[in-house]
Coordinates of N, CA and C and ligand atoms in Angstrom, one line a residue:
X289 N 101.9 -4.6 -11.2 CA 102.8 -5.7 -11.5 C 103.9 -5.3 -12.5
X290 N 105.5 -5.8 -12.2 CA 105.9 -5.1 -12.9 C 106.7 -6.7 -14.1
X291 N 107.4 -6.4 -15.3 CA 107.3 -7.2 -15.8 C 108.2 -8.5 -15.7
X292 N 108.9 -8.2 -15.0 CA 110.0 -9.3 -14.5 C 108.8 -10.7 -13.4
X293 N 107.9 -10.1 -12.9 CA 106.7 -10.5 -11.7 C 105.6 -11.2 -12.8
X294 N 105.6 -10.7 -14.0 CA 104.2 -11.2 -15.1 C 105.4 -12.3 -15.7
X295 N 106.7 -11.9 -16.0 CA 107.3 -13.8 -17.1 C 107.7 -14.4 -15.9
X296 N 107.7 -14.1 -14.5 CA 108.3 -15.4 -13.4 C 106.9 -16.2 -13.1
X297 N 105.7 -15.6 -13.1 CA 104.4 -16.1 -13.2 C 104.1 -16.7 -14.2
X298 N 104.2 -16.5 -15.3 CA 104.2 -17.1 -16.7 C 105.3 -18.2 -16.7
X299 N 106.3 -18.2 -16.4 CA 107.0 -19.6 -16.3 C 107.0 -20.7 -15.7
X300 N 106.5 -20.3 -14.0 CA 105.7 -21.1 -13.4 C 104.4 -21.9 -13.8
X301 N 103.3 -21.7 -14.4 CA 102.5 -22.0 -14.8 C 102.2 -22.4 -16.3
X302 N 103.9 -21.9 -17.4 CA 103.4 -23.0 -18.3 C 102.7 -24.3 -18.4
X303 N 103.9 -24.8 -17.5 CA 103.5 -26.5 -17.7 C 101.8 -27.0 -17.2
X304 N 101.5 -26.2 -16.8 CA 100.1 -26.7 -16.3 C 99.3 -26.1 -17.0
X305 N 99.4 -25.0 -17.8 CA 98.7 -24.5 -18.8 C 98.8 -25.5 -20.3
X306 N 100.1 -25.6 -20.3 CA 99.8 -26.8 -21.5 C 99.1 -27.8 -21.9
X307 N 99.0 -28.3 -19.9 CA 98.2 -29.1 -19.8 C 97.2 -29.3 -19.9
X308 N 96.4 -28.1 -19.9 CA 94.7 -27.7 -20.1 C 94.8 -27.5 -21.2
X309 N 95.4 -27.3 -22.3 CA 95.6 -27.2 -23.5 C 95.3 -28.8 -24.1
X310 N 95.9 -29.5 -23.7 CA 96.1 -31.0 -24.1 C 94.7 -31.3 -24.0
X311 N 94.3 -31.3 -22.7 CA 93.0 -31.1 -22.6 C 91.7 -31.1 -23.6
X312 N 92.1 -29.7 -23.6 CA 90.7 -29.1 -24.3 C 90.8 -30.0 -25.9
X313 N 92.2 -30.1 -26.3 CA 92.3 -31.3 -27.3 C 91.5 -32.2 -27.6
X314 N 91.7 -32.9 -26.5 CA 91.3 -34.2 -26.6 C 89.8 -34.3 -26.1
X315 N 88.9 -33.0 -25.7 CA 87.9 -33.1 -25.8 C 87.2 -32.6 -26.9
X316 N 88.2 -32.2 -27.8 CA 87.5 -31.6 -29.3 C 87.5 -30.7 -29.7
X317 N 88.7 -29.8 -29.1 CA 88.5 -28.5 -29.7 C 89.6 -28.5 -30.6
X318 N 89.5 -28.0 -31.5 CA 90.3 -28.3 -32.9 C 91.2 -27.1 -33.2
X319 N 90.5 -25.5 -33.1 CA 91.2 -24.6 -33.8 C 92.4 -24.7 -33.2
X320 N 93.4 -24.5 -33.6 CA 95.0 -24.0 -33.6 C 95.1 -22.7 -32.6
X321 N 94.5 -22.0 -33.2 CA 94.9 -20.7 -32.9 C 93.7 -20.6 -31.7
X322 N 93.0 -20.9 -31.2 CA 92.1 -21.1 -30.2 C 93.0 -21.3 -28.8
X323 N 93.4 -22.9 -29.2 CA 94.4 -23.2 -28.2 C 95.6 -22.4 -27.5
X324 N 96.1 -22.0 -29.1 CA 97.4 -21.2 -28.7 C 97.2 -19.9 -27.4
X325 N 96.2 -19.6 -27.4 CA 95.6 -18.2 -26.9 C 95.3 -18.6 -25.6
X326 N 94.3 -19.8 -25.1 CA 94.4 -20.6 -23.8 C 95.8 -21.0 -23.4
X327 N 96.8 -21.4 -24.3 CA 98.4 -21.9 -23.9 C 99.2 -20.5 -23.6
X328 N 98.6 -19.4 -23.9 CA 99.6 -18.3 -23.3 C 99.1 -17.2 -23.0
X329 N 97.4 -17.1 -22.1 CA 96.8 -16.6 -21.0 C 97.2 -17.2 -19.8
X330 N 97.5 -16.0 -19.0 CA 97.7 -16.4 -17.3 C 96.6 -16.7 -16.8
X331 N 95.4 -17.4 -16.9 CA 94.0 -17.7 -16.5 C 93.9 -16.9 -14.7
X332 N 95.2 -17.4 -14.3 CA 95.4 -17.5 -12.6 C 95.6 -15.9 -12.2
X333 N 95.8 -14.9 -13.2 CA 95.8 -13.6 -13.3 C 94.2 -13.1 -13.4
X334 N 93.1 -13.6 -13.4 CA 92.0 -13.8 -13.8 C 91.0 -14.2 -12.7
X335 N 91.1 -14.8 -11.7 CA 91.1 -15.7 -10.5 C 91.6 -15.0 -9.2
X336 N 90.9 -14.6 -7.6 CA 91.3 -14.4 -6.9 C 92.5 -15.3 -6.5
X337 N 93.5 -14.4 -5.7 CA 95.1 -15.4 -5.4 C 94.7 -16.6 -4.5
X338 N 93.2 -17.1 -3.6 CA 92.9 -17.8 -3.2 C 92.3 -19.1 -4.5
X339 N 91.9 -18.9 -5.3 CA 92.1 -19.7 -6.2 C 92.7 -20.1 -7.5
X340 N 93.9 -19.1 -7.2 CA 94.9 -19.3 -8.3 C 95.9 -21.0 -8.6
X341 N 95.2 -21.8 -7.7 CA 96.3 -22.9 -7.6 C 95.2 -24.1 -8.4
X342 N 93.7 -23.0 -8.8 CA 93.1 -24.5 -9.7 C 92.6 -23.5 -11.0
X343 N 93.5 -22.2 -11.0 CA 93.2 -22.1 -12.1 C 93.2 -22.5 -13.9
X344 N 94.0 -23.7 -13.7 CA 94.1 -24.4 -15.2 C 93.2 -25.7 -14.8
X345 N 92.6 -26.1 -13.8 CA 91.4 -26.8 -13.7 C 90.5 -26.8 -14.9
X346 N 89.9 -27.4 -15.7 CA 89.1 -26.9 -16.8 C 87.3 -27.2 -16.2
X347 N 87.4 -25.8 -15.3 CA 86.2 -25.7 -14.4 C 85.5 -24.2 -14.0
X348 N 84.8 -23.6 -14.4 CA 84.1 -22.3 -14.0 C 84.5 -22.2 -12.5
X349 N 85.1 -21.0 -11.9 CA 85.6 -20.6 -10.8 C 84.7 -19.6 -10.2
X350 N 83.9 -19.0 -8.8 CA 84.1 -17.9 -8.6 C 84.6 -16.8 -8.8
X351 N 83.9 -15.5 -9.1 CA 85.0 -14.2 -9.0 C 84.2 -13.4 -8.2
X352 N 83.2 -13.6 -7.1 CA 82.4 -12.2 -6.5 C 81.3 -12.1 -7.0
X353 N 80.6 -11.2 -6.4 CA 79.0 -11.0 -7.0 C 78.3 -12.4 -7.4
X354 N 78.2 -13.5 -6.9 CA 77.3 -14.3 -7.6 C 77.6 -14.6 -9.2
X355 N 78.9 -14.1 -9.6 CA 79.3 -14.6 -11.1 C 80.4 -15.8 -10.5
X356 N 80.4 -15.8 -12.4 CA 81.4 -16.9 -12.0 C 83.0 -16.7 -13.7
X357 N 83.8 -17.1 -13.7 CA 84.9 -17.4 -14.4 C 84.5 -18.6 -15.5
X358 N 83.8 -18.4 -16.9 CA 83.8 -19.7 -17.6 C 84.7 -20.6 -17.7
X359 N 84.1 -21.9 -17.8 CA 85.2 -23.0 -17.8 C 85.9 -22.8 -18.8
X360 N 87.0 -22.9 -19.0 CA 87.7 -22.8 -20.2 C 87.3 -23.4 -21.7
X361 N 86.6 -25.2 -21.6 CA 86.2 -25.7 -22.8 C 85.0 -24.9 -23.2
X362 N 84.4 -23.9 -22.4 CA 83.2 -23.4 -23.1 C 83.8 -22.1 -23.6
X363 N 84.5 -21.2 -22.9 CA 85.4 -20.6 -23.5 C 86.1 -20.7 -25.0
X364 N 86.6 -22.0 -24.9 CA 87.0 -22.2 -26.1 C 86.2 -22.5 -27.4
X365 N 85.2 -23.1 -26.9 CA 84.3 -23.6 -27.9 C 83.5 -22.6 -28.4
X366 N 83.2 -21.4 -27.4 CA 82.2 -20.5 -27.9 C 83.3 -19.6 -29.0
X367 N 84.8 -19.1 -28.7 CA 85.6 -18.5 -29.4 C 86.0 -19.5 -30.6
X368 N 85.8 -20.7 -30.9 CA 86.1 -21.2 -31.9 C 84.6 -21.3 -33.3
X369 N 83.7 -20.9 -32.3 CA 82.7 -21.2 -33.1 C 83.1 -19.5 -33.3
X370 N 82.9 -18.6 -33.1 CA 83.1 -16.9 -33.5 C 84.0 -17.1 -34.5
X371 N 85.4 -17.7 -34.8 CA 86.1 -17.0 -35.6 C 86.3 -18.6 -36.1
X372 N 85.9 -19.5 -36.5 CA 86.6 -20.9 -37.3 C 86.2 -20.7 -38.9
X373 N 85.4 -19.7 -39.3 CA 84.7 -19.5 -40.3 C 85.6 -18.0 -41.0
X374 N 86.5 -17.5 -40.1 CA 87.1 -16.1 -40.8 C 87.3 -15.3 -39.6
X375 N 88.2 -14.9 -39.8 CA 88.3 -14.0 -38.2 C 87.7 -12.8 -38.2
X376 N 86.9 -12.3 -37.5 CA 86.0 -11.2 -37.6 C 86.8 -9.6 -37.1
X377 N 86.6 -8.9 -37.7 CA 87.4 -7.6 -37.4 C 87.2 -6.7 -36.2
X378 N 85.7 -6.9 -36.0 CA 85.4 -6.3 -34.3 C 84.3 -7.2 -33.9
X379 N 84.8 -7.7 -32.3 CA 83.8 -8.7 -31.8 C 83.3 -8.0 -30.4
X380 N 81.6 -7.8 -30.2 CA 81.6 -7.5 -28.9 C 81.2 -8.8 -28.1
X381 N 81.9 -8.4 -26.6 CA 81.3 -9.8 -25.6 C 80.6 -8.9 -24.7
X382 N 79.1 -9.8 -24.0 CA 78.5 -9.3 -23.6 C 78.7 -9.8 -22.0
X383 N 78.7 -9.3 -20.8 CA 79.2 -10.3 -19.9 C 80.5 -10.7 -19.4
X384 N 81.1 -9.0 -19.3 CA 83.1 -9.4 -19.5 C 83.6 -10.2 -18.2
X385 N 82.4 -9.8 -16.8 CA 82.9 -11.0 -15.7 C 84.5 -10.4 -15.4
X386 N 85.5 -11.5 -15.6 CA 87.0 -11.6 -15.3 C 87.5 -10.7 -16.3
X387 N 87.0 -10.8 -17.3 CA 88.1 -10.4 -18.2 C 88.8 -11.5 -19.1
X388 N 88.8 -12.5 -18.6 CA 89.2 -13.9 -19.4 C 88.9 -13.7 -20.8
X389 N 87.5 -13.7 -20.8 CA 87.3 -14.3 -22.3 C 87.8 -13.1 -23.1
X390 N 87.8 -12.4 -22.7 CA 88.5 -10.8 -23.6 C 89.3 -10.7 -24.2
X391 N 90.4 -11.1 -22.7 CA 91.9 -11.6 -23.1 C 92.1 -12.2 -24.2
X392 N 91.9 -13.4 -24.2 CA 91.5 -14.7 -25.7 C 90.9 -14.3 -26.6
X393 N 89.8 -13.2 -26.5 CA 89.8 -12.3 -27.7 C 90.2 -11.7 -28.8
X394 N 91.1 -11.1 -27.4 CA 92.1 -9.9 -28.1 C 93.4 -10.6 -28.7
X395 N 93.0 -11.9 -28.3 CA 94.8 -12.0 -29.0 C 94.4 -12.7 -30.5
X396 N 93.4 -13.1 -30.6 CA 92.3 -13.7 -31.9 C 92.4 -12.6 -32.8
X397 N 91.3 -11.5 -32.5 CA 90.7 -10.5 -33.3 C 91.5 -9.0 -33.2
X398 N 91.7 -8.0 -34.1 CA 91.9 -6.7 -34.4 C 91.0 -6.0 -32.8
X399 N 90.1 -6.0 -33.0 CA 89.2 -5.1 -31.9 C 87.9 -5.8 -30.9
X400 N 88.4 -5.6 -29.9 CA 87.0 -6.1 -28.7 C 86.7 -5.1 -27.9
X401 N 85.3 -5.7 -27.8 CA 84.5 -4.3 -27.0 C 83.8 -5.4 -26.2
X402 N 84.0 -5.3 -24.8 CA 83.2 -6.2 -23.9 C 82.5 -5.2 -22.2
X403 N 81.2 -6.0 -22.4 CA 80.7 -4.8 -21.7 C 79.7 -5.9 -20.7
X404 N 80.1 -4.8 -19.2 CA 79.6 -5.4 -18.2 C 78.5 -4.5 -17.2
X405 N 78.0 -5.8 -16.4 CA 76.9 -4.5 -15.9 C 77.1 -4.5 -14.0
X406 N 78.4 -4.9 -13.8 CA 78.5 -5.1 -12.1 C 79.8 -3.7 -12.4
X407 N 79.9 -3.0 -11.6 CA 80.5 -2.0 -11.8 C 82.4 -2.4 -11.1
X408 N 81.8 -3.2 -9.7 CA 83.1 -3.6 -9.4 C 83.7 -4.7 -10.6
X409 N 83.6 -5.5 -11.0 CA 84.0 -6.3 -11.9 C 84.9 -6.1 -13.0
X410 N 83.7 -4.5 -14.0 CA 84.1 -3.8 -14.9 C 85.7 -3.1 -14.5
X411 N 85.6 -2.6 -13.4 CA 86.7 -1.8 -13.2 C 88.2 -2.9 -13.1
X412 N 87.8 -4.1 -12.4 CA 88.8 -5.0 -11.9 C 88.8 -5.7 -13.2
X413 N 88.3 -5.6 -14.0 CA 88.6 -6.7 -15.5 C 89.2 -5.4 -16.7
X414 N 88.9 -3.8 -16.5 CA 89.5 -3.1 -17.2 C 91.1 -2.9 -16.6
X415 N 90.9 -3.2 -15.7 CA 92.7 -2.7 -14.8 C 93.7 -4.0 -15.5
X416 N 92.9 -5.2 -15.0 CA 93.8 -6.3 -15.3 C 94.0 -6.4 -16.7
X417 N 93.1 -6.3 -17.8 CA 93.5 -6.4 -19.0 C 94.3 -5.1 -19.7
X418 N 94.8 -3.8 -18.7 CA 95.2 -2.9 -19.3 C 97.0 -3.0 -18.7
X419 N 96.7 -4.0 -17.2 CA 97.6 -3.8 -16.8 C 98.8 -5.4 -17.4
X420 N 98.2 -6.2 -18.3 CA 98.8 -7.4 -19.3 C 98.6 -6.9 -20.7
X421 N 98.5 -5.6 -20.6 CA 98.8 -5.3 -21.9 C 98.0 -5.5 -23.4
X422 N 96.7 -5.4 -22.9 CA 95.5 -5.8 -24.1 C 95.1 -4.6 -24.9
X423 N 95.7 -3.7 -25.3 CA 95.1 -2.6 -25.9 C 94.6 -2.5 -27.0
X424 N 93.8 -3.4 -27.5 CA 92.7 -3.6 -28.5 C 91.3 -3.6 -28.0
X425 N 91.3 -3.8 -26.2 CA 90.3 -4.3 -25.7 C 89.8 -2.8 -25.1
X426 N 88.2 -2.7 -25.2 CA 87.4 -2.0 -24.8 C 86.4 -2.4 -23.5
X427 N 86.9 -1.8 -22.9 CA 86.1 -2.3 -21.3 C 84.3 -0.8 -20.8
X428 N 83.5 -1.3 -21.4 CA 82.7 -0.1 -20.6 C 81.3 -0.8 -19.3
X429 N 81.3 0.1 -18.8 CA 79.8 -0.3 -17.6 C 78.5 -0.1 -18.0
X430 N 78.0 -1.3 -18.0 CA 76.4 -0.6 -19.3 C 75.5 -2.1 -19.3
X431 N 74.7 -2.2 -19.5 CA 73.3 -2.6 -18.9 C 73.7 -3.7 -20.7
X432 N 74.4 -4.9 -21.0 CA 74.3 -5.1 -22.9 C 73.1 -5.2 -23.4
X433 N 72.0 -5.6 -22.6 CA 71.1 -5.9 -23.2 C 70.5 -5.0 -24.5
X434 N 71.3 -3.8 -24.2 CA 71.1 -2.9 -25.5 C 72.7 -2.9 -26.3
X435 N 73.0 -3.6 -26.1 CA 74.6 -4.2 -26.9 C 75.8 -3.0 -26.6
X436 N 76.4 -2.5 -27.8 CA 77.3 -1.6 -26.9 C 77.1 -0.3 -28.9
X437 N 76.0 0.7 -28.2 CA 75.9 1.6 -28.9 C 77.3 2.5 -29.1
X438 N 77.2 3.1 -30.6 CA 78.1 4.3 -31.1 C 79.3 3.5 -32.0
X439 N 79.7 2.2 -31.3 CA 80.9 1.3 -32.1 C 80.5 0.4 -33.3
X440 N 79.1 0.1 -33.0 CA 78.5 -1.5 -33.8 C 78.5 -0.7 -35.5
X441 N 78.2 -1.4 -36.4 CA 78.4 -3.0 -35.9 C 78.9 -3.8 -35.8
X442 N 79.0 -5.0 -35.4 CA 80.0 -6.4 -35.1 C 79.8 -7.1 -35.9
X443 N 80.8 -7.6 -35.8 CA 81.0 -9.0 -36.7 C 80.9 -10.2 -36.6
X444 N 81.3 -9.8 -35.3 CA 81.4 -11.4 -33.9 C 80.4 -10.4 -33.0
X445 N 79.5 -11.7 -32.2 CA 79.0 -10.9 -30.6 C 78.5 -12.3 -30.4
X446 N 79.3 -12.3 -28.7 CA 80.1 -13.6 -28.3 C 79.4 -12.9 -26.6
X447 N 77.9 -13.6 -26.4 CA 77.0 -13.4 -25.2 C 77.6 -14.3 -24.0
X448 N 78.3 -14.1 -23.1 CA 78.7 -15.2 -21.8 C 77.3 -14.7 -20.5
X449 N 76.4 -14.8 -20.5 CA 75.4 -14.7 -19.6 C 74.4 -15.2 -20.2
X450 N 73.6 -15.7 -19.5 CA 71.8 -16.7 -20.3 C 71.0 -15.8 -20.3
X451 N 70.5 -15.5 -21.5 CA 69.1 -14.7 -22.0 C 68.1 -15.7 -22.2
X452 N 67.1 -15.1 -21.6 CA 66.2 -16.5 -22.1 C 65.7 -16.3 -23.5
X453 N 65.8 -14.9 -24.1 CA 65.6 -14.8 -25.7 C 66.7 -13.9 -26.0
X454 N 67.3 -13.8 -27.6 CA 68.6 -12.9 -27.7 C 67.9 -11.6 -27.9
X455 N 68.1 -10.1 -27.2 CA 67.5 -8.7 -26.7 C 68.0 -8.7 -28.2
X456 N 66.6 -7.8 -28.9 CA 66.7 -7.4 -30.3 C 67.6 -6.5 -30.7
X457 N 68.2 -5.8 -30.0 CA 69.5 -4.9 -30.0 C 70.7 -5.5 -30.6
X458 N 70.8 -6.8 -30.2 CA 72.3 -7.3 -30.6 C 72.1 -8.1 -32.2
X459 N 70.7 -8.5 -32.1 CA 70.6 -9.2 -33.5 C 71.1 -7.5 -34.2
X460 N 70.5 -6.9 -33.6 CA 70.5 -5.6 -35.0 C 72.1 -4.7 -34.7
X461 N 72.7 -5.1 -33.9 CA 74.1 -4.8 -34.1 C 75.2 -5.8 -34.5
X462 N 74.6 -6.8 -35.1 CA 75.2 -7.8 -35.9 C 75.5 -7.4 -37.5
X463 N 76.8 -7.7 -38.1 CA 76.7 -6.9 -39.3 C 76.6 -8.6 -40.2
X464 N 76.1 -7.9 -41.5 CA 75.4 -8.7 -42.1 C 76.9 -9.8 -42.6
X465 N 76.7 -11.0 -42.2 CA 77.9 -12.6 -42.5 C 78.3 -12.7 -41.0
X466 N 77.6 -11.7 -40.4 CA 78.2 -11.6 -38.7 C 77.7 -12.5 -38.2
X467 N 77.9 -13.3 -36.9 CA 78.0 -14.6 -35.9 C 77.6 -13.7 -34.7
X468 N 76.3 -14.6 -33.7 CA 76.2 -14.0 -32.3 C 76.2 -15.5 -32.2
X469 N 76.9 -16.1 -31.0 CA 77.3 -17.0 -30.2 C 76.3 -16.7 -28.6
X470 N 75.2 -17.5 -28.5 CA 74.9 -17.1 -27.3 C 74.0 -18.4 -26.8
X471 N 74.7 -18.3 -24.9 CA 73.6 -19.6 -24.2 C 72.3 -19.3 -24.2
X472 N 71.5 -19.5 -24.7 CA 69.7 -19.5 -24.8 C 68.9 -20.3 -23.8
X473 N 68.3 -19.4 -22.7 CA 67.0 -20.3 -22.1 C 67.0 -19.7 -20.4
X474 N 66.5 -20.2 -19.9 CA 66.0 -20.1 -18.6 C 67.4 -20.3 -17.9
X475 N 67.3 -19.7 -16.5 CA 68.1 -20.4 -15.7 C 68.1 -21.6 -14.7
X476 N 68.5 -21.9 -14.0 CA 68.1 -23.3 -13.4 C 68.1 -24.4 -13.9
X477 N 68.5 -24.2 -14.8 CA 68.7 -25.4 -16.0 C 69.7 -25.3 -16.9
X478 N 70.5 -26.3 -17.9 CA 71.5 -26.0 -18.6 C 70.7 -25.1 -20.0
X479 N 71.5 -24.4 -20.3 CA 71.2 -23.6 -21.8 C 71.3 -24.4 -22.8
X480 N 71.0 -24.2 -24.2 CA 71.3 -24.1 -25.3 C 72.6 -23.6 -25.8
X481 N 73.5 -23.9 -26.1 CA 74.3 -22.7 -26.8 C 73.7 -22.5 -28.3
X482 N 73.9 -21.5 -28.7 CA 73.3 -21.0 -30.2 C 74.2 -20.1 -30.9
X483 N 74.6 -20.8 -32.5 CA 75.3 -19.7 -32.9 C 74.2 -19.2 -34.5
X484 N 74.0 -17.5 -34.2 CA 73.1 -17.2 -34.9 C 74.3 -16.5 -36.3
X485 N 73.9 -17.3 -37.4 CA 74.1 -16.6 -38.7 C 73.5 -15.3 -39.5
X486 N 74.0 -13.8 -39.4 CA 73.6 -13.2 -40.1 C 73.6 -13.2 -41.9
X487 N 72.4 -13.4 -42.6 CA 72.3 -12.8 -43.8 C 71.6 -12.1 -44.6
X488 N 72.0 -10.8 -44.3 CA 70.6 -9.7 -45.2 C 70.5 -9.9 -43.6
X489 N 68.7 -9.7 -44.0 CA 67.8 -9.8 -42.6 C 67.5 -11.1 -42.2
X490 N 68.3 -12.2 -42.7 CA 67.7 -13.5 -42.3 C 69.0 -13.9 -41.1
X491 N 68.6 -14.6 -40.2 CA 69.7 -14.9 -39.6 C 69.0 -16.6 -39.5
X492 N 70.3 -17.6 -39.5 CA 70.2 -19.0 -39.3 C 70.4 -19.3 -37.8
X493 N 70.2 -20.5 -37.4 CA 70.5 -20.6 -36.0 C 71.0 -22.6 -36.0
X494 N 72.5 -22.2 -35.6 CA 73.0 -23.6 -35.3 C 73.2 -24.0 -33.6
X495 N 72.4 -25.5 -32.9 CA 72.7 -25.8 -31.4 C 74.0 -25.9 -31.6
X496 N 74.8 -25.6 -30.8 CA 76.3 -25.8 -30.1 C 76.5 -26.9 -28.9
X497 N 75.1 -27.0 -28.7 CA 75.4 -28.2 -26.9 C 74.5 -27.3 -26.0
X498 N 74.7 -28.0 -24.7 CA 74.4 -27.4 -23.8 C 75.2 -27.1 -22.7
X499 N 74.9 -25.7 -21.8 CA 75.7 -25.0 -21.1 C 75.1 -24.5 -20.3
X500 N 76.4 -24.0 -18.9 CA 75.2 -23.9 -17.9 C 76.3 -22.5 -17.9
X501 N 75.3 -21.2 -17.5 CA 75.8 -19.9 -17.4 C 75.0 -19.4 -16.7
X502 N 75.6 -18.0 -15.9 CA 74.4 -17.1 -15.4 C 73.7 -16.6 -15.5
X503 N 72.6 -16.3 -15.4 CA 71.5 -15.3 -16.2 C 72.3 -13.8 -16.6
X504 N 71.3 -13.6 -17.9 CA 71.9 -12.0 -18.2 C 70.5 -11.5 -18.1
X505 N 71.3 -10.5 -16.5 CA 69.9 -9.6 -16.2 C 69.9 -8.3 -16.6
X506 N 69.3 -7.6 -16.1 CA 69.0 -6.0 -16.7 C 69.2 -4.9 -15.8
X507 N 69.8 -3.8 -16.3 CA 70.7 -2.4 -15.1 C 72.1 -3.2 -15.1
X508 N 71.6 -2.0 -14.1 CA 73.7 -1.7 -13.7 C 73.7 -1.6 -11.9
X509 N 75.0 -2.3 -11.5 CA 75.0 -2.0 -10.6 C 76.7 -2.1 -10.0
Ligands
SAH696 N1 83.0 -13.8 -19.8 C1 83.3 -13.9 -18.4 C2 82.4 -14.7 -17.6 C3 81.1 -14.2 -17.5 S1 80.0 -14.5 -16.2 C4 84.7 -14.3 -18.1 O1 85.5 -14.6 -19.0 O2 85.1 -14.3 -16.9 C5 78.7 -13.5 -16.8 C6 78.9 -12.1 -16.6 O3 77.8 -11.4 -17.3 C7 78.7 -11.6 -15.2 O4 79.9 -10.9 -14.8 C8 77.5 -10.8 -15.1 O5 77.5 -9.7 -14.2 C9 77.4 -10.3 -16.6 N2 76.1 -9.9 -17.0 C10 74.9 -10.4 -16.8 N3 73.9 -9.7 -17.4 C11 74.5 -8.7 -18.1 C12 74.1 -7.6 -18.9 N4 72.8 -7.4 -19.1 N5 75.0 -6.7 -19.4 C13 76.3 -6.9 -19.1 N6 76.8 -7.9 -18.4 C14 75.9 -8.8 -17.8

């Protein structure tokens, strides 16, 4: 894509992007800078071109493999609970899927590391975000349930897949004032969202609501 093809796309879809912006508003999401980041992602860049025409829908989409594209208010709400307290200096996401949530990452925080375990995905979510220009963002293929070894630790770790307990890896790649944001529980049912407080070795745990995500399973494929 060249860049004349990325602002004729982008100009098209302001206005409807604002609109999911107003949105997410008036359902309560507050941060500033949260929004701003949903108001100037191409979501529809994110989304097969067959459903690029409901991409500011504020609704979890298809992308292949049995995943799916989070709705944007969970999106938002999971990224506002990560950084409304301080902006964290490296955040890993577990679960990069589209690439979406990455995106909105990278334009938040200094450094993201997001790691997936569908191999086509990984590759089509490292191309798109290298080819809009995210070069803060770390894209690798890897099983997270063991988090993303050699980088940690984090500050932020921002889980988009249901664990039905959080894999003791990521508690321990949490650095100590550090935030894990993750949906908690079974599938077939809506989650928990949970944002775990690191301090020392104690970590606190606040509900966020409930959410419905995919399971986060185990391998690579
Ligand atoms: N954050 C994504 C949506 C994620 S959907 C976005 O913005 O589009 C959940 C993703 O988690 C899926 O792509 C799924 O393959 C991935 N996933 C599930 N278990 C995982 C694991 N153990 N390690 C890495 N990724 C995992």
């Amino acid at each position: 894509m060249d860049d004349s093809e990325r602002r004729g796309i982008g100009m098209t879809s302001q206005r409807t992007r604002q609109r999911l912006v107003e949105r997410l508003r008036l359902e309560g999401i507050r941060n500033e800078s949260v929004l701003a980041a949903i108001g100037s992602t191409p979501r529809h860049l994110f989304v097969d071109e067959a459903l690029a025409s409901r991409a500011y829908e504020d609704t979890a989409l298809p992308i292949g493999d049995g995943q799916t594209i989070s709705q944007p208010f969970v999106v938002a709400r999971m990224t506002e609970a990560l950084i409304d307290e301080g902006i964290p200096q490296r955040v890993l996401e577990v679960g990069t899927g589209s690439g979406y949530q990455a995106a909105i990452l990278g334009q938040l925080v200094p450094e993201v590391y997001t790691v997936e375990r569908i191999r086509r995905l990984t590759d089509q979510a490292r191309r798109r975000l290298r080819d809009l220009g995210y070069r803060n963002v770390r894209v690798r293929h890897a099983d997270g349930n063991t988090g993303w070894e050699g980088d940690g630790p984090f500050d932020g770790i921002l889980v988009t897949a249901a664990p039905r307990g959080v894999p003791p890896e990521l508690f321990a790649q949490l650095s100590d004032g550090g935030r894990l944001v993750v949906p908690e529980g079974a599938q077939g049912k809506p989650q928990e969202l949970v944002c775990y407080r690191r301090q020392g070795d104690e970590f606190s745990r606040e509900n966020l609501g409930l959410v419905n995500f995919v399971p986060m399973l185990g391998g690579t494929q």
